[in-house]
Short mmCIF file of C-alpha atoms in Angstrom, two decimals:
data_model
loop_
_atom_site.label_atom_id
_atom_site.label_comp_id
_atom_site.label_asym_id
_atom_site.label_seq_id
_atom_site.Cartn_x
_atom_site.Cartn_y
_atom_site.Cartn_z
CA MET A 1 0.00 0.00 0.00
CA ASP A 2 1.28 3.48 -0.77
CA THR A 3 0.43 6.95 0.46
CA LEU A 4 -2.93 7.28 2.22
CA ASN A 5 -2.88 10.98 3.11
CA GLY A 6 -5.95 12.82 1.74
CA PRO A 7 -4.31 15.91 0.26
CA LEU A 8 -1.83 13.74 -1.63
CA THR A 9 -4.46 11.41 -3.03
CA ASN A 10 -6.73 14.42 -3.58
CA VAL A 11 -9.57 12.82 -1.61
CA LEU A 12 -10.56 14.31 1.74
CA LEU A 13 -12.36 12.18 4.32
CA ALA A 14 -16.02 13.09 4.90
CA LEU A 15 -17.59 10.93 7.58
CA PRO A 16 -21.05 9.60 6.67
CA THR A 17 -24.06 9.86 8.98
CA THR A 18 -24.31 6.06 9.21
CA PRO A 19 -21.66 4.30 11.34
CA TYR A 20 -19.22 2.29 9.25
CA LEU A 21 -19.14 -0.71 11.60
CA GLY A 22 -22.82 -1.57 11.36
CA SER A 23 -23.14 -0.77 7.68
CA ILE A 24 -20.16 -3.00 6.80
CA ARG A 25 -21.13 -5.83 9.15
CA PHE A 26 -24.72 -5.97 7.93
CA ASN A 27 -24.07 -5.09 4.26
CA VAL A 28 -26.17 -1.92 4.32
CA ASN A 29 -25.93 -0.29 0.89
CA GLY A 30 -25.68 3.47 0.42
CA ALA A 31 -24.11 4.27 3.79
CA PHE A 32 -20.69 5.19 2.37
CA ASP A 33 -18.73 4.99 -0.85
CA PRO A 34 -17.98 1.26 -1.38
CA LYS A 35 -14.82 1.96 -3.41
CA SER A 36 -11.53 2.14 -1.55
CA PRO A 37 -9.87 5.55 -1.61
CA PRO A 38 -6.88 5.78 -3.94
CA ASP A 39 -3.73 4.16 -2.64
CA ASN A 40 -1.26 6.09 -4.72
CA PHE A 41 -0.71 9.45 -6.37
CA SER A 42 1.00 10.79 -9.45
CA GLU A 43 4.75 10.26 -9.53
CA ASN A 44 4.99 13.83 -10.83
CA TYR A 45 3.48 15.27 -7.64
CA ASP A 46 5.70 17.99 -6.20
CA ILE A 47 4.74 19.45 -2.82
CA SER A 48 6.78 22.56 -3.54
CA LYS A 49 4.57 23.21 -6.60
CA PRO A 50 0.94 22.69 -5.54
CA PRO A 51 -1.62 22.29 -8.34
CA LEU A 52 -3.28 25.40 -9.71
CA ASN A 53 -6.67 24.25 -8.43
CA PRO A 54 -6.08 22.96 -4.88
CA ASN A 55 -9.70 21.83 -4.46
CA SER A 56 -9.95 18.18 -3.54
CA ASN A 57 -12.62 15.56 -3.94
CA VAL A 58 -14.51 14.42 -0.87
CA GLY A 59 -15.00 10.74 -0.11
CA SER A 60 -16.18 8.29 2.51
CA GLY A 61 -14.46 5.17 1.17
CA VAL A 62 -12.84 2.59 3.42
CA TYR A 63 -9.67 0.54 3.21
CA MET A 64 -10.76 -3.06 4.00
CA PHE A 65 -8.26 -5.50 5.51
CA GLN A 66 -8.43 -9.21 6.27
CA PHE A 67 -7.70 -10.49 9.77
CA ASN A 68 -3.92 -10.58 10.42
CA GLN A 69 -3.13 -8.90 7.10
CA VAL A 70 0.13 -6.93 7.25
CA VAL A 71 -0.43 -3.37 6.05
CA ASP A 72 2.28 -0.94 4.99
CA VAL A 73 1.35 2.73 4.91
CA ILE A 74 3.72 5.28 3.42
CA LEU A 75 2.96 8.86 4.42
CA GLN A 76 4.84 11.14 2.12
CA ASN A 77 5.17 14.91 2.20
CA ALA A 78 7.33 15.20 -0.92
CA ASN A 79 8.04 13.67 -4.31
CA MET A 80 8.16 9.91 -4.70
CA GLY A 81 11.42 8.81 -3.14
CA ASP A 82 13.56 5.76 -2.55
CA TYR A 83 12.09 4.83 0.81
CA GLU A 84 11.95 1.03 0.51
CA SER A 85 15.68 0.59 1.01
CA LYS A 86 15.46 2.62 4.22
CA PHE A 87 12.79 0.59 6.11
CA ASN A 88 13.82 -0.40 9.62
CA LEU A 89 12.38 -3.91 9.78
CA LYS A 90 14.64 -5.23 12.56
CA ASN A 91 13.63 -3.02 15.49
CA PRO A 92 10.97 -0.49 14.42
CA SER A 93 9.63 1.83 17.06
CA LEU A 94 6.16 1.17 18.49
CA ARG A 95 4.03 4.33 18.51
CA ASN A 96 0.51 5.57 17.99
CA ILE A 97 1.66 8.92 16.56
CA ALA A 98 4.28 9.39 13.84
CA VAL A 99 5.93 12.60 12.73
CA LEU A 100 5.80 13.55 9.06
CA PHE A 101 8.39 16.24 8.45
CA PRO A 102 8.06 18.74 5.58
CA TYR A 103 9.46 17.24 2.38
CA GLY A 104 9.90 13.92 4.17
CA TRP A 105 8.19 10.57 4.57
CA THR A 106 7.27 8.09 7.26
CA ALA A 107 6.62 4.36 6.84
CA LEU A 108 4.15 2.60 9.12
CA ARG A 109 3.48 -1.13 9.31
CA PHE A 110 0.78 -2.84 11.31
CA LYS A 111 -0.96 -6.18 11.53
CA ALA A 112 -4.73 -5.95 11.12
CA ASP A 113 -5.43 -8.03 14.22
CA ASN A 114 -7.98 -5.81 15.96
CA PRO A 115 -11.38 -6.35 14.28
CA GLY A 116 -13.41 -3.21 13.86
CA VAL A 117 -13.47 0.12 12.08
CA TRP A 118 -10.72 2.60 12.90
CA ALA A 119 -10.06 6.22 11.99
CA PHE A 120 -6.51 6.87 10.81
CA HIS A 121 -6.02 10.61 10.83
CA CYS A 122 -3.81 13.57 11.48
CA PRO A 123 -3.83 14.30 15.24
CA ILE A 124 -3.91 18.05 14.62
CA GLU A 125 -7.62 18.74 15.04
CA PRO A 126 -8.02 21.39 12.31
CA HIS A 127 -6.31 19.01 9.88
CA LEU A 128 -8.77 16.25 10.78
CA HIS A 129 -11.68 18.62 10.14
CA MET A 130 -10.09 19.49 6.79
CA GLY A 131 -10.35 15.81 5.85
CA MET A 132 -6.83 14.55 6.55
CA GLY A 133 -7.78 11.02 7.42
CA VAL A 134 -8.98 7.68 6.15
CA ILE A 135 -10.96 4.78 7.58
CA PHE A 136 -9.52 1.29 8.08
CA ALA A 137 -11.91 -1.66 8.47
CA GLU A 138 -10.22 -4.72 9.92
CA ALA A 139 -11.99 -8.10 9.71
CA VAL A 140 -15.37 -6.58 10.59
CA GLN A 141 -17.00 -10.01 10.22
CA ASN A 142 -15.03 -11.05 13.35
CA VAL A 143 -16.66 -8.40 15.58
CA LYS A 144 -18.70 -10.49 18.02
CA SER A 145 -21.38 -8.04 19.10
CA ILE A 146 -22.29 -4.46 18.38
CA PRO A 147 -24.40 -2.51 20.92
CA ARG A 148 -27.89 -1.85 19.53
CA ASP A 149 -27.50 1.87 20.37
CA ALA A 150 -24.73 2.05 17.77
CA PHE A 151 -27.42 1.69 15.08
CA ALA A 152 -29.44 4.72 16.13
CA CYS A 153 -28.40 7.02 13.29
CA GLY A 154 -28.28 7.32 9.51
CA ILE A 155 -29.57 4.52 7.30
CA LEU A 156 -29.23 1.97 10.12
CA LYS A 157 -31.87 3.82 12.16
CA LYS A 158 -34.37 3.36 9.31
CA VAL A 159 -33.51 -0.34 9.06
CA LEU A 160 -34.07 -0.81 12.81
CA MET A 161 -37.36 1.09 12.71
CA ASN A 162 -38.58 -1.13 9.85
CA ASN A 163 -37.54 -4.27 11.77
CA LYS A 164 -39.46 -3.13 14.87
CA GLU A 165 -42.61 -2.62 12.79
CA HIS A 166 -42.38 -6.21 11.47
CA ASN A 167 -41.54 -7.85 14.84
#
């Protein structure tokens, strides 16, 4: 997997009104964009020369992972570089926040061993509100139980209301 940062892929995260977890688990159509966001960007991208029209597309797509799948995420704040030869695979640091320096890159690797739906986003709050994030869904079929209150909004609320009328 390559770069997943919204401004680089030109797709900004817009959270839907229906929770991802329930809509994925119960195959509810229309809750979010079923296509994965892009996982790469143009090799000609140059952060020092932003495009003339900086407007981005908005999306609610999800990156879906199988249980125990190993996922590599490359966050890049510059042109495509030779980062593969520089991976530290022997003793990588364990963190929940990684720094992405200007004109630099950061490689992250994780095992999708925690079933559920997770927001992966910039921890700077204004950046999150600007759409700098993506959604990861890890082995949602392995989630044992979902509290009924988690279905009280969006399309799922309508589904529950229809089920109550027929029960």
